[in-house]
Every structure is written in structure tokens, then in C-alpha cells.
């Protein structure tokens, strides 16, 4: 019988094999395999647990414990149970053959009385559904096959098979607040949430930019299983039961934003993986931070390399950024304002916006264009989104969000005559953004193909506004 447990390699759990041998000599426990002090101290706890559970500790022999592979430094929250199981098997005190397998994964912390507790990261173990795992009591719900629960060491040979539950049972959708928006602001919210299109929202101070981006969170679809498990694996202590919401201050450094350091750690953009990243006062962020976002936003992941070691962290998030267009916050395109600064200084403020990073946004909207009374509630917007999302998944059989579609996939959804009459765009990304947002418009209208009407509706948000902003022109 082979026994396996797990050790933490930075932010990844890796399986290791526990080997036990008994030799004549002084009664002591010797470890090999570069284990840390916490693992070595487990021998003291296990002696007490064995006695309380009615097992005998091999007092007249040397216990040699090897944790392989031997060349990796090892730290673990739940190796106690694996060590206890291997010793009990070696001393013929427990018959694990009842589990009808040649290898067993165990992961649990054993107390002085023999009680077994599942570590907080046990639900992130890299196991196949066919792998048999024995663990202890846990606050988290179980959602995989072949999990067995042993409350104490005495139960180790008759662990209870846990019922399989969906990971969705752990989700807790936040309550939608009672707030209303104007029709034009509600359209922005619906569009961004429907396809999860990256949004840049500009306008005067106090016009409601931050309020809009904050309430965008309540309109998003539930998380998917992959992003949920990846986020939980990286930030197990901070899982809220729903999609992440990250809103860093504009003084955040590039190191904190993207991650790095020694040992390598993920940054705010990985914390936002699978959720919403809000960058309020975007132009106040350091230029290094803005430039560092280009690759993660485009690829959905970031590779960090420090001192010869590299790690890839996920960064698939919805980016919603807000910004004033002037240091005093009063400058508005297309309207004379009482800005305290000169026009040249106002426009030079926009030089902080990187052109390549600007191209990463699908939608650019101006808050001064929102007109009308606040008559549309956030709850009614959510109902409209549910219908569009259902149409996308069930009628068009598309699980991928519109904001993640490639240009090739989008062109395939166009009719040939519409493909030939597309508006001229400045870049590949602008053309892709136009079709992505047009695809979301078509979903609201229940159209299988991207219609030319939807392209016309998407044009101001994806092409026209970008053109005026890049050229520092006034918008009528």
C-alpha cells in the first residue's frame, strides 16, 4: 500500500509519497526529504493521538520517514494523517486493503486526542475523480467523488463516504440593491455585463461613474467552475462565495498590481480572476501600472519570473476603469465648462492614457452623455440580462462570453454582405471590439447573426468615442 499527501509549492499543492520503515535502535523518529519543522513536530502530536485512540506507538524501534521526492523543500497543512496512516499500516494495526486500492491520498491535521480536521485548502487538492482521499471534518462542502471522512484516528479504517455535492452549493449571490439609473446609463450597464466587455468610463467629477462601476458587479453571471477553483486555490482565505470584486487604490504599485517578489506571489489582477477589477481614477495610476496591465488583459494570464523561477497566474477578469478628463474634474468634451486649468493642460492630462492600453477596452463611454431621469432599476436590468444570457447559452449554444470571442469567431457570425460593409477601424482590436459589442446587442434583440443594425448601435461605444478621445477632439 502506498500513501500520498500534499505539500505547498508557493501557491500550488503537489502530491508527495510517504514511506515508513522500522529499524532496530533507539526509539526516535527521523525524517528525510527536506521537510520543515512543522512536519517534524507532527511526531510528538501523533504519539499522543495514538495513545488516546487505542493504538501503540513503536517505542523500541527507530522510525524512518521519507517524504519523496527528496529534493523539494516541503511544507504542508495536512501531512499528519498521511504519516499516521503509513505508521499504522507498517505496524499492521489498520487494514487499508478494505478500500480496494493500491494507493491512498490522505490530507488532514491530527490533534492530540486523535481528532482529524481537514485543512482549509483541502478542497483545492489536485486530484482526479478516481483518486481516493481520506480527510477529516471540514467547514467546506464536499463536491468530488471518492472522498472519505474520518473524524478520529479510530475511524481511519472505516471512513464514511461523503455524498457528492455540486460546487454550486457554495455560491452565495449578493442581493441586488434598490437603485435606479437613466436609460442611457442603464444601457452601458447592460452591455458591459452581457458580454463582460472591458469598460473605460470618462466624465466630470460627481457624475456617477464610480456608482455605475460598483453596481456592475451585481449584474454579472455566476462564476464558472474553472475560475472559481483557480481563485479559491490562490486566495482560499478570501473567497466570498461569489465572484471576486477588487478595487485597488490609485497609489497601488506595479508590484502589488501584477505580483512578483521572492517567493513569487500573485497580485491584485490575479485576486480579481473570474470577477470584476475596478480601477477608479484610472489616469492617476502610475504609467508603469497601466502598461503592466496590457498583457494580462489581453491573454487572461501573466507569467512572472524572479531569480530563475517562473509561475503563471490567471488574470481573466472584467476591467472597469473610470477617470476624470482634467486635473480639476470639470473638463467635459463637447461643452464649455468652468475648468480652472487651460485647455492645453486639460488635454495634456490625457497624455497619461497609453494608446495600446486604451485599445484593450471594448467600450468607451462619457458620463455627460447620460440624459434623462433615473427610471430603470438595477433589478429590471438584471432581468433583461438573464434573457440575453439564456438566449446566448441555449439558443446559440455559446458558453464563451462575447467579450472573449476572437475576431475569426465573430466574422463567422456575420452575413457576407455585412462583412463587406463593416466600418473602417484603426486596428484589429477595434474591429474585434466593434463586433463583440454588436454581438451583445444582437443577443438582446434575439438575433442569431450579428446584424448590421447592431453594428450601428455598437459603433459609437467602440469606434467613435475612441477616435475623438485619441485625437483630443470635442464630441458633439
Coordinates of C-alpha atoms in Angstrom, one line a residue:
X1 CA 0.0 0.0 0.0
X2 CA 1.3 3.5 -0.9
X3 CA 0.3 6.6 1.0
X4 CA 0.3 10.1 -0.5
X5 CA -0.2 13.5 0.9
X6 CA 0.3 17.1 -0.4
X7 CA 2.8 19.9 0.2
X8 CA 2.5 23.5 -0.8
X9 CA 4.9 24.8 -3.5
X10 CA 4.3 28.5 -3.4
X11 CA 0.6 28.7 -4.4
X12 CA 0.4 25.1 -5.8
X13 CA -0.3 21.9 -4.0
X14 CA 1.7 19.0 -5.1
X15 CA 1.4 15.3 -4.2
X16 CA 4.2 13.5 -2.3
X17 CA 4.7 9.9 -1.2
X18 CA 5.1 8.9 2.4
X19 CA 7.5 6.0 3.1
X20 CA 8.0 4.4 6.5
X21 CA 10.5 1.9 7.7
X22 CA 11.2 0.5 11.2
X23 CA 14.7 -0.3 12.2
X24 CA 16.3 -1.6 15.4
X25 CA 17.8 1.1 17.6
X26 CA 16.9 3.9 19.9
X27 CA 13.1 4.9 19.9
X28 CA 13.2 8.1 17.8
X29 CA 11.7 9.4 14.6
X30 CA 14.0 10.5 11.8
X31 CA 12.8 12.4 8.7
X32 CA 14.4 12.7 5.3
X33 CA 13.2 14.6 2.3
X34 CA 13.7 18.3 3.3
X35 CA 10.6 18.6 5.5
X36 CA 10.0 21.7 7.6
X37 CA 9.8 22.0 11.4
X38 CA 6.0 21.8 11.5
X39 CA 6.1 18.3 9.8
X40 CA 8.8 17.1 12.2
X41 CA 6.8 18.2 15.2
X42 CA 3.9 16.0 14.0
X43 CA 5.6 13.0 15.5
X44 CA 5.0 14.4 19.0
X45 CA 1.3 15.0 18.3
X46 CA 0.9 11.6 16.8
X47 CA 2.4 9.8 19.8
X48 CA -0.4 11.4 22.0
X49 CA -3.0 10.7 19.3
X50 CA -2.0 7.0 19.0
X51 CA -2.4 6.5 22.8
X52 CA -5.7 8.3 23.0
X53 CA -7.1 6.3 20.0
X54 CA -6.0 2.9 21.4
X55 CA -3.1 2.3 19.1
X56 CA 0.5 1.6 20.2
X57 CA 3.5 3.6 19.2
X58 CA 6.6 1.6 18.2
X59 CA 8.7 2.6 21.2
X60 CA 11.5 0.1 20.8
X61 CA 12.4 0.9 17.2
X62 CA 13.7 3.7 15.0
X63 CA 11.0 5.1 12.8
X64 CA 12.5 6.3 9.5
X65 CA 10.1 8.5 7.4
X66 CA 11.0 9.6 3.9
X67 CA 8.9 12.1 2.0
X68 CA 9.6 11.9 -1.7
X69 CA 10.7 13.4 -4.0
X70 CA 13.6 14.2 -1.6
X71 CA 14.9 17.3 -3.4
X72 CA 11.9 19.5 -2.8
X73 CA 11.5 21.6 0.4
X74 CA 8.2 20.6 1.9
X75 CA 5.6 22.4 4.0
X76 CA 2.2 21.0 4.5
X77 CA -1.0 21.8 6.5
X78 CA -2.3 18.2 6.4
X79 CA 0.5 15.6 6.4
X80 CA -0.2 14.4 9.9
X81 CA -2.9 12.0 8.7
X82 CA -0.6 10.5 6.0
X83 CA 2.2 9.9 8.5
X84 CA -0.2 8.3 11.0
X85 CA -1.7 6.1 8.2
X86 CA 1.7 4.9 7.0
X87 CA 2.8 4.0 10.5
X88 CA -0.4 2.2 11.3
X89 CA -0.2 0.2 8.1
X90 CA 3.5 -0.6 8.7
X91 CA 2.8 -1.8 12.2
X92 CA -0.2 -3.9 11.0
X93 CA -2.7 -2.0 13.3
X94 CA -5.0 -0.9 10.4
X95 CA -6.0 -2.9 7.3
X96 CA -6.4 -0.3 4.5
X97 CA -7.0 -3.1 1.9
X98 CA -10.7 -2.6 2.6
X99 CA -10.6 0.5 0.4
X100 CA -9.7 -1.8 -2.5
X101 CA -7.0 0.4 -3.9
X102 CA -3.2 0.3 -4.1
X103 CA -2.6 3.9 -3.2
X104 CA -4.5 6.3 -0.9
X105 CA -4.3 10.1 -0.6
X106 CA -4.7 11.4 2.9
X107 CA -4.8 15.0 4.0
X108 CA -5.7 16.1 7.5
X109 CA -4.4 17.6 10.7
X110 CA -4.4 15.2 13.7
X111 CA -4.9 16.6 17.2
X112 CA -3.5 15.3 20.5
X113 CA -6.8 13.4 21.2
X114 CA -6.8 11.8 17.7
X115 CA -9.4 14.1 16.2
X116 CA -8.9 14.7 12.5
X117 CA -9.6 18.1 10.9
X118 CA -9.4 18.9 7.2
X119 CA -7.0 21.8 6.4
X120 CA -8.6 25.0 4.9
X121 CA -7.1 24.3 1.5
X122 CA -8.3 20.6 1.2
X123 CA -10.9 21.5 -1.5
X124 CA -8.2 22.7 -3.8
X125 CA -6.2 19.4 -4.0
X126 CA -5.1 18.4 -7.5
X127 CA -7.0 15.1 -7.6
X128 CA -8.7 13.1 -10.2
X129 CA -12.2 11.9 -9.5
X130 CA -10.9 8.3 -9.4
X131 CA -8.4 9.2 -6.7
X132 CA -9.4 8.1 -3.1
X133 CA -9.0 10.8 -0.5
X134 CA -9.3 10.4 3.3
X135 CA -9.7 13.6 5.3
X136 CA -11.3 15.0 8.4
X137 CA -14.1 17.3 9.4
X138 CA -14.3 20.5 7.3
X139 CA -16.5 23.6 7.2
X140 CA -16.5 23.4 3.4
X141 CA -19.0 21.4 1.4
X142 CA -17.6 18.4 -0.5
X143 CA -18.1 18.2 -4.2
X144 CA -16.0 15.4 -5.6
X145 CA -16.2 11.6 -5.8
X146 CA -14.2 9.2 -3.6
X147 CA -13.9 11.5 -0.6
X148 CA -14.0 9.7 2.8
X149 CA -14.4 11.3 6.2
X150 CA -12.6 10.0 9.3
X151 CA -13.5 12.0 12.4
X152 CA -10.8 10.4 14.5
X153 CA -7.9 8.0 14.0
X154 CA -10.1 5.2 15.3
X155 CA -12.3 5.7 12.2
X156 CA -9.4 5.5 9.7
X157 CA -10.3 2.0 8.6
X158 CA -14.0 2.7 8.3
X159 CA -14.2 6.2 6.9
X160 CA -17.6 7.4 5.7
X161 CA -18.0 8.0 2.0
X162 CA -19.2 11.6 1.6
X163 CA -22.1 12.5 -0.7
X164 CA -21.2 14.2 -3.9
X165 CA -22.4 17.8 -4.0
X166 CA -22.2 20.4 -6.7
X167 CA -19.6 23.1 -6.2
X168 CA -22.5 25.5 -6.9
X169 CA -23.9 24.8 -3.4
X170 CA -21.1 27.0 -2.1
X171 CA -22.2 30.0 -4.1
X172 CA -23.9 32.9 -2.4
X173 CA -25.2 35.5 -4.8
X174 CA -25.2 39.0 -3.4
X175 CA -28.5 40.8 -3.1
X176 CA -29.2 43.4 -5.9
X177 CA -29.5 46.9 -4.3
X178 CA -32.6 49.0 -4.9
X179 CA -31.1 51.7 -7.1
X180 CA -32.1 53.2 -10.5
X181 CA -30.3 54.6 -13.5
X182 CA -31.1 56.7 -16.5
X183 CA -31.9 54.8 -19.7
X184 CA -28.5 55.7 -21.3
X185 CA -26.6 54.7 -18.2
X186 CA -28.6 51.5 -17.9
X187 CA -27.7 50.6 -21.5
X188 CA -24.0 50.9 -20.6
X189 CA -24.5 48.6 -17.6
X190 CA -26.4 46.0 -19.7
X191 CA -23.9 46.0 -22.5
X192 CA -20.8 45.6 -20.3
X193 CA -22.4 42.9 -18.1
X194 CA -23.9 41.0 -21.0
X195 CA -20.6 40.3 -22.8
X196 CA -18.3 41.3 -19.9
X197 CA -16.7 43.9 -22.2
X198 CA -13.8 45.9 -20.7
X199 CA -15.1 49.4 -19.9
X200 CA -13.5 52.9 -19.7
X201 CA -15.8 55.5 -18.3
X202 CA -14.8 59.1 -18.5
X203 CA -16.5 62.3 -17.4
X204 CA -16.8 65.1 -14.9
X205 CA -16.4 64.6 -11.2
X206 CA -19.6 63.6 -9.4
X207 CA -21.4 62.4 -12.5
X208 CA -21.9 58.8 -11.1
X209 CA -19.0 56.9 -12.7
X210 CA -18.0 55.1 -9.6
X211 CA -21.6 54.3 -8.7
X212 CA -22.1 52.7 -12.1
X213 CA -19.0 50.5 -12.0
X214 CA -19.7 49.4 -8.4
X215 CA -23.2 48.2 -9.3
X216 CA -22.0 46.4 -12.4
X217 CA -20.8 43.7 -10.0
X218 CA -24.4 42.7 -9.1
X219 CA -25.3 42.1 -12.8
X220 CA -22.6 39.6 -13.6
X221 CA -23.3 35.9 -14.3
X222 CA -22.4 33.3 -11.7
X223 CA -18.7 32.2 -11.7
X224 CA -17.8 29.2 -13.8
X225 CA -16.2 26.1 -12.1
X226 CA -12.7 26.6 -13.5
X227 CA -12.3 30.2 -12.4
X228 CA -14.0 29.5 -9.1
X229 CA -11.5 26.7 -8.2
X230 CA -8.5 28.7 -9.5
X231 CA -9.4 31.7 -7.4
X232 CA -10.1 29.5 -4.4
X233 CA -6.7 27.8 -4.8
X234 CA -4.8 31.1 -4.8
X235 CA -6.8 33.0 -2.2
X236 CA -8.6 30.4 -0.1
X237 CA -9.0 32.7 2.9
X238 CA -10.6 35.4 0.9
X239 CA -13.3 33.5 -1.1
X240 CA -16.6 35.4 -0.7
X241 CA -18.9 32.8 -2.1
X242 CA -19.3 34.7 -5.3
X243 CA -17.1 36.3 -8.0
X244 CA -14.2 38.5 -6.7
X245 CA -14.6 42.2 -6.5
X246 CA -11.2 44.1 -6.4
X247 CA -10.9 47.9 -6.2
X248 CA -7.3 48.9 -5.5
X249 CA -6.3 52.5 -4.7
X250 CA -4.6 54.5 -7.4
X251 CA -1.4 54.6 -5.4
X252 CA -1.0 50.8 -5.8
X253 CA 2.4 49.9 -7.1
X254 CA 3.0 47.7 -10.2
X255 CA 4.4 45.0 -7.9
X256 CA 1.3 44.9 -5.9
X257 CA -0.9 45.0 -9.0
X258 CA 0.7 42.3 -11.1
X259 CA 2.6 40.3 -8.4
X260 CA 6.2 39.2 -8.1
X261 CA 8.6 39.1 -5.3
X262 CA 10.6 36.3 -3.8
X263 CA 9.0 33.9 -3.3
X264 CA 6.6 34.7 -6.1
X265 CA 3.1 35.9 -5.1
X266 CA 0.1 36.9 -7.2
X267 CA -1.1 40.5 -7.4
X268 CA -4.4 42.3 -7.5
X269 CA -5.1 41.3 -11.0
X270 CA -4.9 37.6 -10.1
X271 CA -7.1 38.3 -7.0
X272 CA -9.7 39.6 -9.4
X273 CA -9.5 36.5 -11.6
X274 CA -13.0 35.4 -12.5
X275 CA -14.5 38.6 -11.2
X276 CA -14.5 42.4 -11.5
X277 CA -11.5 44.7 -11.3
X278 CA -12.4 48.3 -10.8
X279 CA -9.7 51.0 -11.3
X280 CA -11.2 54.2 -10.1
X281 CA -9.3 57.4 -11.1
X282 CA -7.6 55.3 -13.8
X283 CA -5.3 58.1 -15.1
X284 CA -4.0 58.7 -11.5
X285 CA -2.4 55.2 -11.6
X286 CA 1.3 55.2 -12.3
X287 CA 2.1 54.7 -16.0
X288 CA 4.0 51.5 -15.1
X289 CA 0.8 50.1 -13.6
X290 CA -1.1 50.9 -16.7
X291 CA 1.5 49.4 -19.0
X292 CA 1.8 46.3 -16.9
X293 CA -1.9 45.5 -17.5
X294 CA -1.6 45.2 -21.2
X295 CA -0.5 41.5 -21.4
X296 CA -2.8 40.2 -18.6
X297 CA -5.9 41.9 -20.0
X298 CA -5.2 40.5 -23.5
X299 CA -4.1 37.0 -22.6
X300 CA -6.0 36.3 -19.4
X301 CA -2.9 35.2 -17.6
X302 CA 0.5 36.6 -16.5
X303 CA 3.9 34.8 -16.4
X304 CA 6.2 36.1 -13.6
X305 CA 9.9 35.3 -13.5
X306 CA 12.1 36.0 -10.4
X307 CA 15.6 34.6 -9.8
X308 CA 15.2 31.9 -12.4
X309 CA 11.8 30.7 -11.1
X310 CA 8.7 31.3 -13.2
X311 CA 5.0 30.9 -12.4
X312 CA 1.8 31.6 -14.4
X313 CA -1.1 33.2 -12.6
X314 CA -4.6 33.5 -14.1
X315 CA -5.9 37.0 -14.8
X316 CA -9.3 36.6 -16.6
X317 CA -11.3 39.4 -15.2
X318 CA -13.7 42.2 -16.3
X319 CA -11.9 45.5 -16.2
X320 CA -14.0 48.6 -15.4
X321 CA -12.0 51.9 -15.2
X322 CA -13.2 55.4 -14.5
X323 CA -11.4 58.7 -14.9
X324 CA -11.8 62.4 -15.0
X325 CA -10.6 64.2 -18.1
X326 CA -8.9 67.0 -16.3
X327 CA -7.0 67.6 -13.1
X328 CA -9.9 69.6 -11.6
X329 CA -12.5 67.2 -12.9
X330 CA -14.7 69.8 -14.7
X331 CA -13.5 69.4 -18.3
X332 CA -16.2 67.8 -20.5
X333 CA -15.8 67.0 -24.2
X334 CA -18.2 69.0 -26.4
X335 CA -19.2 71.5 -23.8
X336 CA -17.8 74.8 -22.5
X337 CA -17.0 74.4 -18.8
X338 CA -15.6 76.4 -15.9
X339 CA -12.5 74.4 -15.8
X340 CA -9.8 76.0 -13.7
X341 CA -7.0 74.9 -16.0
X342 CA -6.1 75.8 -19.5
X343 CA -7.4 73.7 -22.4
X344 CA -3.8 72.7 -23.2
X345 CA -3.2 71.5 -19.7
X346 CA -6.6 69.6 -19.7
X347 CA -5.7 67.8 -22.9
X348 CA -2.2 67.1 -21.7
X349 CA -3.7 65.3 -18.8
X350 CA -5.0 62.7 -21.3
X351 CA -1.4 62.0 -22.3
X352 CA -1.2 59.7 -19.3
X353 CA -3.5 57.4 -21.2
X354 CA -1.5 54.8 -23.1
X355 CA -2.7 54.2 -26.7
X356 CA -2.0 50.4 -26.6
X357 CA -3.7 50.1 -23.2
X358 CA -6.7 52.2 -24.4
X359 CA -7.1 49.6 -27.2
X360 CA -7.7 46.9 -24.6
X361 CA -11.0 48.5 -23.7
X362 CA -14.0 47.3 -25.7
X363 CA -16.3 50.2 -24.7
X364 CA -15.6 53.9 -24.0
X365 CA -18.4 55.9 -22.6
X366 CA -18.8 59.5 -21.4
X367 CA -20.9 60.2 -18.4
X368 CA -22.0 63.6 -19.6
X369 CA -23.9 61.8 -22.4
X370 CA -26.3 60.3 -19.8
X371 CA -29.6 62.1 -20.1
X372 CA -33.0 61.7 -18.6
X373 CA -34.3 60.7 -15.2
X374 CA -33.3 57.6 -13.3
X375 CA -36.3 55.4 -14.2
X376 CA -34.6 52.0 -14.8
X377 CA -34.0 49.9 -11.7
X378 CA -30.9 47.6 -11.4
X379 CA -33.3 44.6 -10.8
X380 CA -35.0 45.2 -14.2
X381 CA -31.6 45.4 -15.9
X382 CA -30.7 42.1 -14.3
X383 CA -33.9 40.5 -15.7
X384 CA -33.1 41.8 -19.2
X385 CA -29.6 40.3 -18.8
X386 CA -30.9 37.0 -17.8
X387 CA -33.0 36.7 -21.0
X388 CA -30.0 37.7 -23.2
X389 CA -27.7 35.2 -21.3
X390 CA -30.3 32.5 -21.7
X391 CA -30.5 33.2 -25.5
X392 CA -26.7 33.0 -25.8
X393 CA -26.4 29.7 -24.0
X394 CA -29.5 27.8 -25.0
X395 CA -30.4 29.2 -28.5
X396 CA -26.9 29.9 -29.8
X397 CA -25.1 27.2 -27.7
X398 CA -22.3 29.6 -26.8
X399 CA -20.8 29.3 -23.4
X400 CA -17.9 31.7 -24.0
X401 CA -18.7 35.3 -23.1
X402 CA -19.0 37.8 -26.0
X403 CA -16.1 39.8 -24.6
X404 CA -13.8 36.8 -25.0
X405 CA -14.7 35.9 -28.6
X406 CA -11.9 36.0 -31.3
X407 CA -12.2 38.1 -34.4
X408 CA -12.4 34.9 -36.5
X409 CA -15.4 33.6 -34.5
X410 CA -17.1 37.0 -34.7
X411 CA -16.7 37.2 -38.5
X412 CA -18.2 33.8 -38.8
X413 CA -21.4 35.2 -37.2
X414 CA -21.7 37.9 -39.8
X415 CA -23.5 37.7 -43.1
X416 CA -21.2 38.0 -46.1
X417 CA -22.8 41.3 -47.3
X418 CA -22.4 42.8 -43.8
X419 CA -18.8 41.7 -43.6
X420 CA -18.0 43.6 -46.8
X421 CA -19.6 46.8 -45.4
X422 CA -18.1 47.0 -42.0
X423 CA -17.0 50.5 -40.9
X424 CA -13.3 51.3 -41.2
X425 CA -11.4 50.7 -38.0
X426 CA -7.9 51.8 -36.8
X427 CA -6.8 48.4 -35.6
X428 CA -7.5 44.7 -35.3
X429 CA -8.6 45.2 -31.7
X430 CA -11.1 48.0 -32.6
X431 CA -12.7 45.8 -35.2
X432 CA -12.9 43.0 -32.7
X433 CA -14.4 45.3 -30.1
X434 CA -17.0 46.5 -32.6
X435 CA -18.2 43.0 -33.4
X436 CA -18.0 41.9 -29.8
X437 CA -20.3 44.7 -28.6
X438 CA -22.5 44.2 -31.7
X439 CA -22.9 40.6 -30.8
X440 CA -24.2 41.6 -27.3
X441 CA -26.7 44.0 -29.0
X442 CA -27.9 41.1 -31.2
X443 CA -28.4 38.9 -28.2
X444 CA -30.7 41.5 -26.6
X445 CA -32.7 41.6 -29.9
X446 CA -32.7 37.7 -30.2
X447 CA -30.8 37.7 -33.5
X448 CA -28.7 34.6 -34.3
X449 CA -26.3 36.5 -36.6
X450 CA -24.7 39.9 -35.9
X451 CA -27.0 42.3 -37.7
X452 CA -25.9 45.5 -39.3
X453 CA -28.3 47.3 -37.0
X454 CA -26.3 46.0 -34.0
X455 CA -23.1 47.2 -35.6
X456 CA -24.5 50.7 -36.0
X457 CA -25.6 50.6 -32.3
X458 CA -22.1 49.5 -31.2
X459 CA -20.2 52.0 -33.4
X460 CA -20.4 55.0 -31.0
X461 CA -19.1 53.0 -28.0
X462 CA -16.4 51.1 -29.8
X463 CA -15.1 53.4 -32.6
X464 CA -16.4 56.9 -32.5
X465 CA -15.7 57.7 -28.8
X466 CA -12.2 56.2 -29.1
X467 CA -11.4 58.3 -32.2
X468 CA -12.4 61.6 -30.5
X469 CA -10.5 60.8 -27.3
X470 CA -7.3 59.8 -29.1
X471 CA -7.4 62.9 -31.3
X472 CA -8.3 65.2 -28.3
X473 CA -11.4 66.4 -30.2
X474 CA -14.6 67.7 -28.8
X475 CA -17.6 65.4 -29.0
X476 CA -20.9 66.9 -30.1

